[in-house]
């Protein structure tokens, strides 16, 4: 290929031959030029390029290849995300030009310097994030500035609006549309798989989008996936609500508020969460399914996201005001987040707990059942499907009569699964009991240590892995009695889990 | 290659065959595994790996290859920086294991949350940066937190100490050792090439390490490079001070305070500078050459790093206190930074100005000469090479008699160059005069716009490119008189420069 001279005129844009690098970053779009070409074109590492094929154009971040093996002069190495964005294949020809820095950068800088951002400025930044125009340095700067400077209520509203507007927004015809969200951090707290079928049985529409585990042993999407597929197309989702009244799916497949995912990725990487981003993140995803009524559970405890009641009440007020602004009726409840809930921790083990509750099995975990009934009751009253003060009673009846279980089976089938009993669920290859070393009363159980142990056993990647937690706070135990059953994928994982149990000592007996 | 089972025991570390990816990031060490291997080993994008070959070990950040073209199962793709770190070649075998998150992360999180960091914590972070253990997200979080939370004097001292301690520290036998630094932002302000030879002629040791341009048309290192090599080995540097008393070299080649470069890279990417980091950055690099006396020039002006006198005075105090702590006698001067200094802007054109001053050419730019003489005078008095009140006079004599020029020729020759007259310097292929559109007085000249225009002409990449600025503030001009001469590499560059001149209108006539 002949090298063309660089010029700023459109009709003279340099043309390069595509080399499919066959690498995916999972995120940022990358392009690689040979050092010689970069020098001729006066381009630098981290410059932004426009890459154009026919009428498709994308922005990519530039990397430089030092020698000719990876990317020879005249070629441009493209990562998978970049190829996909312009529909390009190996050996295609593409035009490149220097892209200006995204406009949002100036506003990010203002935020760092302490200025409040207006709606247009925030929208510009969120669009830049959605279009993957920001480098890690730029995105992180925004996230940290939002954390340290704190977001005003106005900024949270703008962020929420911009986030939901840049993604899919679903509207359903059958009202009332209800939704719930829990501000996580409690292992085993899988209430959605109980609450959704109860509300659906009562005649409400319940489009539940949920997340996969990032740092926990199971997300609602992982748990539901133990029972049926959770990646559905938009038309299928609409049909499911129309046909059976509810679904429980993975939101990640649906392009709901995509900017939010990029922000959460940074927050997880550095392990901080700004309150403003958290509220915007929750509300933007909820707005995406257009609920009429929304219940938010705020568990408090030393090891959850919200440490004390004061913070929880502040958060509750902010969420309610944001809900009001968007025309969603929001109720919040503050709950006990001091220990894990339910028995199973890990996708299959949690799904088993839920099925047992729905099937009225007397051995089902009572704490998870009671919390779910309370929340379902609140939602039933809230959306007019139960009289005031009668919500929990109504929920109990819907469970007892099998109506909720029936709704769950219909949901599972609509999503492409089959009815399955708790006993038919797959099991991990190895189990091991951990026994109490003394007689006494359980004083405390650490959420974080329990989560860590369940992950070490293989959850959520190995769906059957995790732990069964047989005791809860205030329970009396005798020396030698089983506290925990570990379900592991391999001997290695089991041994590592046992070691971690000894080191973290998550269950304190007094 | 047989796949080995993952285990946490050292004697079972999985072995991979190296694929040289032939890509350099210029910074972070990257390793790529095939998706299948990553799944087996439960490794994720952005995980940190230890990569070991014989007794060499490095940390690298993990990327995932989606299919088998780039990195097949059993292979590990390594970027140039990673290969270099463990001396590995294509097809070598390496062992990998999951590396723990660096300890500094916890302290970065504390800084984000508003805690002050102690010396050990800062040292840990700076070591993590030096060893390239931090991802862009983590490093940026630290930089932004330092900016927003502001660093205490104690934190600045710890950062300075840790930064210089992680790099080379040079000591010279011949005292007094003097040094200077200018807090940049003024095009053409190339005083070092005058001050160093004057002080050397007076018998002081002057080990001047300087930087290349990052966002400006020329750094001191780029300008000196127009006259002689600026990359010298450490033994050569010591010999040069012993033999001729001074050098002017590129600090980037010398591993002085390497953590600082990583931080500056992030600050430039987002275009913010924290005062604390700036002070630590300057002082750490100065400490690296162990000066007895140090002069710091703080130009103030709307378009420089320091906007007003108040900020400059605050900065001056802090720098003096840090200097005292490290046993360096520091003087600071506040200067006028409201317009470019000298005539030439661009490496060769600036070098030409300096040679003309050193050769007492009557056409040499008077403003650059006067500023240099003033600074040289201050340093001469400060280090005891001139009597109090006689510094500038002494400097003038050393210049007038040719002693300074002689010292400069010796320095140039010691660094591997040859004596050259201003007329013998290479010239850009094209020049173009820009003329005044009306008669009047020059009201203002924009530093930033002038810098931009000189860069568009090709500086600093094309050494001969840049601009000659024939007029300064308060000069009278007639319509049609030449204001600027553009020196460009090509017609394209010239046209683009002319367009930018019209758009930015950097010289206002009243």
PDB file of N, CA and C in Angstrom, chain A residues 238-323:
ATOM      1  N   UNK A 238     -41.315  -7.889  26.279  1.00  0.00           N
ATOM      2  CA  UNK A 238     -42.654  -7.274  26.218  1.00  0.00           C
ATOM      3  C   UNK A 238     -43.731  -8.359  26.175  1.00  0.00           C
ATOM      4  N   UNK A 239     -43.446  -9.396  25.396  1.00  0.00           N
ATOM      5  CA  UNK A 239     -44.405 -10.503  25.267  1.00  0.00           C
ATOM      6  C   UNK A 239     -44.564 -11.219  26.620  1.00  0.00           C
ATOM      7  N   UNK A 240     -43.449 -11.386  27.331  1.00  0.00           N
ATOM      8  CA  UNK A 240     -43.496 -12.081  28.616  1.00  0.00           C
ATOM      9  C   UNK A 240     -44.369 -11.328  29.620  1.00  0.00           C
ATOM     10  N   UNK A 241     -44.215  -9.990  29.662  1.00  0.00           N
ATOM     11  CA  UNK A 241     -45.064  -9.205  30.572  1.00  0.00           C
ATOM     12  C   UNK A 241     -46.532  -9.343  30.150  1.00  0.00           C
ATOM     13  N   UNK A 242     -46.782  -9.235  28.857  1.00  0.00           N
ATOM     14  CA  UNK A 242     -48.163  -9.335  28.374  1.00  0.00           C
ATOM     15  C   UNK A 242     -48.749 -10.716  28.669  1.00  0.00           C
ATOM     16  N   UNK A 243     -47.941 -11.768  28.485  1.00  0.00           N
ATOM     17  CA  UNK A 243     -48.442 -13.141  28.653  1.00  0.00           C
ATOM     18  C   UNK A 243     -48.533 -13.584  30.106  1.00  0.00           C
ATOM     19  N   UNK A 244     -47.420 -13.410  30.866  1.00  0.00           N
ATOM     20  CA  UNK A 244     -47.411 -13.986  32.224  1.00  0.00           C
ATOM     21  C   UNK A 244     -47.297 -12.931  33.320  1.00  0.00           C
ATOM     22  N   UNK A 245     -47.038 -11.671  32.963  1.00  0.00           N
ATOM     23  CA  UNK A 245     -47.065 -10.583  33.955  1.00  0.00           C
ATOM     24  C   UNK A 245     -45.734 -10.230  34.573  1.00  0.00           C
ATOM     25  N   UNK A 246     -44.706 -11.049  34.366  1.00  0.00           N
ATOM     26  CA  UNK A 246     -43.430 -10.688  35.003  1.00  0.00           C
ATOM     27  C   UNK A 246     -42.254 -11.420  34.404  1.00  0.00           C
ATOM     28  N   UNK A 247     -41.069 -10.918  34.665  1.00  0.00           N
ATOM     29  CA  UNK A 247     -39.842 -11.636  34.307  1.00  0.00           C
ATOM     30  C   UNK A 247     -38.753 -11.283  35.310  1.00  0.00           C
ATOM     31  N   UNK A 248     -37.729 -12.119  35.362  1.00  0.00           N
ATOM     32  CA  UNK A 248     -36.538 -11.825  36.169  1.00  0.00           C
ATOM     33  C   UNK A 248     -35.359 -12.091  35.249  1.00  0.00           C
ATOM     34  N   UNK A 249     -34.759 -11.015  34.720  1.00  0.00           N
ATOM     35  CA  UNK A 249     -33.720 -11.180  33.691  1.00  0.00           C
ATOM     36  C   UNK A 249     -32.456 -10.398  34.049  1.00  0.00           C
ATOM     37  N   UNK A 250     -31.418 -10.660  33.267  1.00  0.00           N
ATOM     38  CA  UNK A 250     -30.161  -9.947  33.453  1.00  0.00           C
ATOM     39  C   UNK A 250     -30.230  -8.616  32.706  1.00  0.00           C
ATOM     40  N   UNK A 251     -30.156  -7.503  33.465  1.00  0.00           N
ATOM     41  CA  UNK A 251     -30.228  -6.172  32.856  1.00  0.00           C
ATOM     42  C   UNK A 251     -29.057  -5.874  31.944  1.00  0.00           C
ATOM     43  N   UNK A 252     -27.932  -6.525  32.216  1.00  0.00           N
ATOM     44  CA  UNK A 252     -26.717  -6.273  31.450  1.00  0.00           C
ATOM     45  C   UNK A 252     -26.855  -6.558  29.964  1.00  0.00           C
ATOM     46  N   UNK A 253     -27.799  -7.429  29.609  1.00  0.00           N
ATOM     47  CA  UNK A 253     -27.980  -7.794  28.201  1.00  0.00           C
ATOM     48  C   UNK A 253     -28.870  -6.786  27.478  1.00  0.00           C
ATOM     49  N   UNK A 254     -29.418  -5.816  28.228  1.00  0.00           N
ATOM     50  CA  UNK A 254     -30.480  -4.990  27.659  1.00  0.00           C
ATOM     51  C   UNK A 254     -30.110  -3.543  27.382  1.00  0.00           C
ATOM     52  N   UNK A 255     -28.835  -3.186  27.556  1.00  0.00           N
ATOM     53  CA  UNK A 255     -28.408  -1.823  27.294  1.00  0.00           C
ATOM     54  C   UNK A 255     -29.218  -0.801  28.080  1.00  0.00           C
ATOM     55  N   UNK A 256     -29.540  -1.130  29.339  1.00  0.00           N
ATOM     56  CA  UNK A 256     -30.205  -0.183  30.218  1.00  0.00           C
ATOM     57  C   UNK A 256     -29.115   0.706  30.803  1.00  0.00           C
ATOM     58  N   UNK A 257     -29.231   2.005  30.639  1.00  0.00           N
ATOM     59  CA  UNK A 257     -28.294   2.942  31.251  1.00  0.00           C
ATOM     60  C   UNK A 257     -26.849   2.465  31.141  1.00  0.00           C
ATOM     61  N   UNK A 258     -26.326   2.313  29.917  1.00  0.00           N
ATOM     62  CA  UNK A 258     -24.992   1.711  29.760  1.00  0.00           C
ATOM     63  C   UNK A 258     -23.851   2.530  30.395  1.00  0.00           C
ATOM     64  N   UNK A 259     -24.028   3.838  30.510  1.00  0.00           N
ATOM     65  CA  UNK A 259     -22.978   4.662  31.114  1.00  0.00           C
ATOM     66  C   UNK A 259     -22.725   4.209  32.545  1.00  0.00           C
ATOM     67  N   UNK A 260     -23.824   3.787  33.176  1.00  0.00           N
ATOM     68  CA  UNK A 260     -23.744   3.372  34.556  1.00  0.00           C
ATOM     69  C   UNK A 260     -22.780   2.198  34.750  1.00  0.00           C
ATOM     70  N   UNK A 261     -22.812   1.245  33.824  1.00  0.00           N
ATOM     71  CA  UNK A 261     -21.926   0.082  33.929  1.00  0.00           C
ATOM     72  C   UNK A 261     -20.462   0.510  33.909  1.00  0.00           C
ATOM     73  N   UNK A 262     -20.144   1.471  33.038  1.00  0.00           N
ATOM     74  CA  UNK A 262     -18.768   1.948  32.939  1.00  0.00           C
ATOM     75  C   UNK A 262     -18.335   2.612  34.245  1.00  0.00           C
ATOM     76  N   UNK A 263     -19.253   3.369  34.854  1.00  0.00           N
ATOM     77  CA  UNK A 263     -18.927   4.055  36.114  1.00  0.00           C
ATOM     78  C   UNK A 263     -18.746   3.040  37.238  1.00  0.00           C
ATOM     79  N   UNK A 264     -19.661   2.056  37.290  1.00  0.00           N
ATOM     80  CA  UNK A 264     -19.575   1.041  38.351  1.00  0.00           C
ATOM     81  C   UNK A 264     -18.267   0.246  38.235  1.00  0.00           C
ATOM     82  N   UNK A 265     -17.836  -0.007  37.007  1.00  0.00           N
ATOM     83  CA  UNK A 265     -16.588  -0.741  36.787  1.00  0.00           C
ATOM     84  C   UNK A 265     -15.418  -0.001  37.442  1.00  0.00           C
ATOM     85  N   UNK A 266     -15.389   1.307  37.265  1.00  0.00           N
ATOM     86  CA  UNK A 266     -14.324   2.107  37.892  1.00  0.00           C
ATOM     87  C   UNK A 266     -14.480   2.094  39.411  1.00  0.00           C
ATOM     88  N   UNK A 267     -15.722   2.262  39.879  1.00  0.00           N
ATOM     89  CA  UNK A 267     -15.950   2.278  41.328  1.00  0.00           C
ATOM     90  C   UNK A 267     -15.533   0.951  41.970  1.00  0.00           C
ATOM     91  N   UNK A 268     -15.836  -0.146  41.288  1.00  0.00           N
ATOM     92  CA  UNK A 268     -15.426  -1.449  41.821  1.00  0.00           C
ATOM     93  C   UNK A 268     -13.916  -1.613  41.811  1.00  0.00           C
ATOM     94  N   UNK A 269     -13.285  -1.115  40.753  1.00  0.00           N
ATOM     95  CA  UNK A 269     -11.836  -1.272  40.641  1.00  0.00           C
ATOM     96  C   UNK A 269     -11.131  -0.586  41.802  1.00  0.00           C
ATOM     97  N   UNK A 270     -11.681   0.537  42.254  1.00  0.00           N
ATOM     98  CA  UNK A 270     -11.004   1.266  43.340  1.00  0.00           C
ATOM     99  C   UNK A 270     -11.749   1.062  44.667  1.00  0.00           C
ATOM    100  N   UNK A 271     -12.894   0.362  44.578  1.00  0.00           N
ATOM    101  CA  UNK A 271     -13.680   0.015  45.768  1.00  0.00           C
ATOM    102  C   UNK A 271     -14.186   1.220  46.560  1.00  0.00           C
ATOM    103  N   UNK A 272     -14.758   2.164  45.860  1.00  0.00           N
ATOM    104  CA  UNK A 272     -15.478   3.267  46.512  1.00  0.00           C
ATOM    105  C   UNK A 272     -16.810   3.439  45.780  1.00  0.00           C
ATOM    106  N   UNK A 273     -17.810   3.953  46.463  1.00  0.00           N
ATOM    107  CA  UNK A 273     -19.093   4.232  45.817  1.00  0.00           C
ATOM    108  C   UNK A 273     -19.571   5.595  46.259  1.00  0.00           C
ATOM    109  N   UNK A 274     -19.818   6.493  45.321  1.00  0.00           N
ATOM    110  CA  UNK A 274     -20.353   7.791  45.704  1.00  0.00           C
ATOM    111  C   UNK A 274     -21.859   7.649  45.820  1.00  0.00           C
ATOM    112  N   UNK A 275     -22.424   8.291  46.842  1.00  0.00           N
ATOM    113  CA  UNK A 275     -23.857   8.186  47.085  1.00  0.00           C
ATOM    114  C   UNK A 275     -24.645   8.658  45.865  1.00  0.00           C
ATOM    115  N   UNK A 276     -24.204   9.781  45.291  1.00  0.00           N
ATOM    116  CA  UNK A 276     -24.897  10.339  44.132  1.00  0.00           C
ATOM    117  C   UNK A 276     -24.920   9.374  42.965  1.00  0.00           C
ATOM    118  N   UNK A 277     -23.773   8.798  42.664  1.00  0.00           N
ATOM    119  CA  UNK A 277     -23.718   7.834  41.562  1.00  0.00           C
ATOM    120  C   UNK A 277     -24.576   6.612  41.861  1.00  0.00           C
ATOM    121  N   UNK A 278     -24.569   6.200  43.134  1.00  0.00           N
ATOM    122  CA  UNK A 278     -25.339   5.016  43.505  1.00  0.00           C
ATOM    123  C   UNK A 278     -26.832   5.269  43.262  1.00  0.00           C
ATOM    124  N   UNK A 279     -27.311   6.429  43.717  1.00  0.00           N
ATOM    125  CA  UNK A 279     -28.734   6.744  43.522  1.00  0.00           C
ATOM    126  C   UNK A 279     -29.050   6.850  42.032  1.00  0.00           C
ATOM    127  N   UNK A 280     -28.207   7.560  41.288  1.00  0.00           N
ATOM    128  CA  UNK A 280     -28.450   7.727  39.851  1.00  0.00           C
ATOM    129  C   UNK A 280     -28.440   6.367  39.161  1.00  0.00           C
ATOM    130  N   UNK A 281     -27.514   5.516  39.583  1.00  0.00           N
ATOM    131  CA  UNK A 281     -27.380   4.187  38.995  1.00  0.00           C
ATOM    132  C   UNK A 281     -28.649   3.370  39.204  1.00  0.00           C
ATOM    133  N   UNK A 282     -29.138   3.357  40.439  1.00  0.00           N
ATOM    134  CA  UNK A 282     -30.358   2.591  40.749  1.00  0.00           C
ATOM    135  C   UNK A 282     -31.534   3.176  39.978  1.00  0.00           C
ATOM    136  N   UNK A 283     -31.721   4.488  40.119  1.00  0.00           N
ATOM    137  CA  UNK A 283     -32.915   5.109  39.569  1.00  0.00           C
ATOM    138  C   UNK A 283     -32.927   5.077  38.043  1.00  0.00           C
ATOM    139  N   UNK A 284     -31.754   5.244  37.413  1.00  0.00           N
ATOM    140  CA  UNK A 284     -31.708   5.216  35.945  1.00  0.00           C
ATOM    141  C   UNK A 284     -32.143   3.851  35.432  1.00  0.00           C
ATOM    142  N   UNK A 285     -31.700   2.792  36.106  1.00  0.00           N
ATOM    143  CA  UNK A 285     -32.070   1.450  35.659  1.00  0.00           C
ATOM    144  C   UNK A 285     -33.543   1.166  35.922  1.00  0.00           C
ATOM    145  N   UNK A 286     -34.064   1.711  37.010  1.00  0.00           N
ATOM    146  CA  UNK A 286     -35.473   1.521  37.314  1.00  0.00           C
ATOM    147  C   UNK A 286     -36.330   2.295  36.314  1.00  0.00           C
ATOM    148  N   UNK A 287     -35.936   3.551  36.025  1.00  0.00           N
ATOM    149  CA  UNK A 287     -36.672   4.368  35.053  1.00  0.00           C
ATOM    150  C   UNK A 287     -36.751   3.646  33.705  1.00  0.00           C
ATOM    151  N   UNK A 288     -35.715   2.860  33.405  1.00  0.00           N
ATOM    152  CA  UNK A 288     -35.669   2.139  32.133  1.00  0.00           C
ATOM    153  C   UNK A 288     -36.807   1.137  31.959  1.00  0.00           C
ATOM    154  N   UNK A 289     -37.430   0.717  33.067  1.00  0.00           N
ATOM    155  CA  UNK A 289     -38.567  -0.199  32.925  1.00  0.00           C
ATOM    156  C   UNK A 289     -39.886   0.492  33.299  1.00  0.00           C
ATOM    157  N   UNK A 290     -39.834   1.811  33.485  1.00  0.00           N
ATOM    158  CA  UNK A 290     -41.026   2.657  33.696  1.00  0.00           C
ATOM    159  C   UNK A 290     -42.009   2.118  34.742  1.00  0.00           C
ATOM    160  N   UNK A 291     -41.558   1.923  35.987  1.00  0.00           N
ATOM    161  CA  UNK A 291     -42.503   1.422  36.991  1.00  0.00           C
ATOM    162  C   UNK A 291     -43.415   2.538  37.519  1.00  0.00           C
ATOM    163  N   UNK A 292     -44.625   2.145  37.949  1.00  0.00           N
ATOM    164  CA  UNK A 292     -45.500   3.096  38.638  1.00  0.00           C
ATOM    165  C   UNK A 292     -45.143   3.146  40.123  1.00  0.00           C
ATOM    166  N   UNK A 293     -44.799   1.991  40.665  1.00  0.00           N
ATOM    167  CA  UNK A 293     -44.501   1.877  42.098  1.00  0.00           C
ATOM    168  C   UNK A 293     -43.160   1.169  42.286  1.00  0.00           C
ATOM    169  N   UNK A 294     -42.376   1.687  43.193  1.00  0.00           N
ATOM    170  CA  UNK A 294     -41.031   1.143  43.391  1.00  0.00           C
ATOM    171  C   UNK A 294     -40.727   1.028  44.879  1.00  0.00           C
ATOM    172  N   UNK A 295     -40.271  -0.136  45.296  1.00  0.00           N
ATOM    173  CA  UNK A 295     -39.896  -0.344  46.692  1.00  0.00           C
ATOM    174  C   UNK A 295     -38.377  -0.521  46.785  1.00  0.00           C
ATOM    175  N   UNK A 296     -37.737   0.255  47.649  1.00  0.00           N
ATOM    176  CA  UNK A 296     -36.289   0.134  47.797  1.00  0.00           C
ATOM    177  C   UNK A 296     -35.926  -0.281  49.215  1.00  0.00           C
ATOM    178  N   UNK A 297     -35.134  -1.337  49.287  1.00  0.00           N
ATOM    179  CA  UNK A 297     -34.710  -1.896  50.577  1.00  0.00           C
ATOM    180  C   UNK A 297     -33.297  -1.391  50.882  1.00  0.00           C
ATOM    181  N   UNK A 298     -33.146  -0.745  52.031  1.00  0.00           N
ATOM    182  CA  UNK A 298     -31.832  -0.250  52.432  1.00  0.00           C
ATOM    183  C   UNK A 298     -31.366  -1.005  53.678  1.00  0.00           C
ATOM    184  N   UNK A 299     -30.586  -2.069  53.498  1.00  0.00           N
ATOM    185  CA  UNK A 299     -30.110  -2.792  54.683  1.00  0.00           C
ATOM    186  C   UNK A 299     -28.987  -2.003  55.349  1.00  0.00           C
ATOM    187  N   UNK A 300     -29.006  -1.920  56.665  1.00  0.00           N
ATOM    188  CA  UNK A 300     -27.892  -1.271  57.348  1.00  0.00           C
ATOM    189  C   UNK A 300     -27.124  -2.269  58.201  1.00  0.00           C
ATOM    190  N   UNK A 301     -25.849  -2.055  58.247  1.00  0.00           N
ATOM    191  CA  UNK A 301     -24.971  -2.956  58.991  1.00  0.00           C
ATOM    192  C   UNK A 301     -23.540  -2.539  58.719  1.00  0.00           C
ATOM    193  N   UNK A 302     -22.651  -2.930  59.633  1.00  0.00           N
ATOM    194  CA  UNK A 302     -21.253  -2.531  59.523  1.00  0.00           C
ATOM    195  C   UNK A 302     -20.642  -2.920  58.177  1.00  0.00           C
ATOM    196  N   UNK A 303     -21.068  -4.059  57.626  1.00  0.00           N
ATOM    197  CA  UNK A 303     -20.413  -4.570  56.425  1.00  0.00           C
ATOM    198  C   UNK A 303     -21.265  -4.428  55.164  1.00  0.00           C
ATOM    199  N   UNK A 304     -22.314  -3.611  55.212  1.00  0.00           N
ATOM    200  CA  UNK A 304     -23.092  -3.382  53.995  1.00  0.00           C
ATOM    201  C   UNK A 304     -22.681  -2.021  53.437  1.00  0.00           C
ATOM    202  N   UNK A 305     -23.358  -1.609  52.338  1.00  0.00           N
ATOM    203  CA  UNK A 305     -22.994  -0.324  51.742  1.00  0.00           C
ATOM    204  C   UNK A 305     -23.359   0.845  52.655  1.00  0.00           C
ATOM    205  N   UNK A 306     -24.443   0.677  53.437  1.00  0.00           N
ATOM    206  CA  UNK A 306     -24.900   1.748  54.325  1.00  0.00           C
ATOM    207  C   UNK A 306     -24.628   1.322  55.770  1.00  0.00           C
ATOM    208  N   UNK A 307     -23.780   2.082  56.446  1.00  0.00           N
ATOM    209  CA  UNK A 307     -23.278   1.637  57.748  1.00  0.00           C
ATOM    210  C   UNK A 307     -24.237   1.930  58.892  1.00  0.00           C
ATOM    211  N   UNK A 308     -24.983   3.062  58.842  1.00  0.00           N
ATOM    212  CA  UNK A 308     -25.814   3.405  59.994  1.00  0.00           C
ATOM    213  C   UNK A 308     -27.155   4.001  59.574  1.00  0.00           C
ATOM    214  N   UNK A 309     -28.034   4.120  60.563  1.00  0.00           N
ATOM    215  CA  UNK A 309     -29.396   4.568  60.302  1.00  0.00           C
ATOM    216  C   UNK A 309     -29.426   5.997  59.760  1.00  0.00           C
ATOM    217  N   UNK A 310     -28.573   6.842  60.286  1.00  0.00           N
ATOM    218  CA  UNK A 310     -28.549   8.244  59.872  1.00  0.00           C
ATOM    219  C   UNK A 310     -28.302   8.346  58.356  1.00  0.00           C
ATOM    220  N   UNK A 311     -27.287   7.610  57.889  1.00  0.00           N
ATOM    221  CA  UNK A 311     -26.984   7.600  56.455  1.00  0.00           C
ATOM    222  C   UNK A 311     -28.161   7.037  55.673  1.00  0.00           C
ATOM    223  N   UNK A 312     -28.772   5.996  56.214  1.00  0.00           N
ATOM    224  CA  UNK A 312     -29.898   5.351  55.530  1.00  0.00           C
ATOM    225  C   UNK A 312     -31.076   6.315  55.387  1.00  0.00           C
ATOM    226  N   UNK A 313     -31.359   7.082  56.439  1.00  0.00           N
ATOM    227  CA  UNK A 313     -32.493   8.015  56.404  1.00  0.00           C
ATOM    228  C   UNK A 313     -32.221   9.130  55.396  1.00  0.00           C
ATOM    229  N   UNK A 314     -30.986   9.611  55.372  1.00  0.00           N
ATOM    230  CA  UNK A 314     -30.585  10.647  54.411  1.00  0.00           C
ATOM    231  C   UNK A 314     -30.791  10.128  52.980  1.00  0.00           C
ATOM    232  N   UNK A 315     -30.340   8.899  52.770  1.00  0.00           N
ATOM    233  CA  UNK A 315     -30.436   8.268  51.454  1.00  0.00           C
ATOM    234  C   UNK A 315     -31.893   8.086  51.048  1.00  0.00           C
ATOM    235  N   UNK A 316     -32.707   7.644  52.023  1.00  0.00           N
ATOM    236  CA  UNK A 316     -34.138   7.414  51.819  1.00  0.00           C
ATOM    237  C   UNK A 316     -34.814   8.688  51.310  1.00  0.00           C
ATOM    238  N   UNK A 317     -34.482   9.792  51.948  1.00  0.00           N
ATOM    239  CA  UNK A 317     -35.079  11.081  51.558  1.00  0.00           C
ATOM    240  C   UNK A 317     -34.688  11.461  50.140  1.00  0.00           C
ATOM    241  N   UNK A 318     -33.403  11.305  49.844  1.00  0.00           N
ATOM    242  CA  UNK A 318     -32.927  11.676  48.507  1.00  0.00           C
ATOM    243  C   UNK A 318     -33.595  10.828  47.435  1.00  0.00           C
ATOM    244  N   UNK A 319     -33.660   9.509  47.681  1.00  0.00           N
ATOM    245  CA  UNK A 319     -34.262   8.607  46.694  1.00  0.00           C
ATOM    246  C   UNK A 319     -35.726   8.978  46.468  1.00  0.00           C
ATOM    247  N   UNK A 320     -36.447   9.302  47.547  1.00  0.00           N
ATOM    248  CA  UNK A 320     -37.861   9.645  47.411  1.00  0.00           C
ATOM    249  C   UNK A 320     -38.030  10.900  46.565  1.00  0.00           C
ATOM    250  N   UNK A 321     -37.144  11.888  46.789  1.00  0.00           N
ATOM    251  CA  UNK A 321     -37.250  13.131  46.013  1.00  0.00           C
ATOM    252  C   UNK A 321     -36.961  12.892  44.535  1.00  0.00           C
ATOM    253  N   UNK A 322     -35.987  12.029  44.268  1.00  0.00           N
ATOM    254  CA  UNK A 322     -35.663  11.717  42.866  1.00  0.00           C
ATOM    255  C   UNK A 322     -36.844  10.985  42.228  1.00  0.00           C
ATOM    256  N   UNK A 323     -37.423  10.027  42.972  1.00  0.00           N
ATOM    257  CA  UNK A 323     -38.579   9.281  42.472  1.00  0.00           C
ATOM    258  C   UNK A 323     -39.701  10.234  42.103  1.00  0.00           C
TER     259      UNK A 323
END
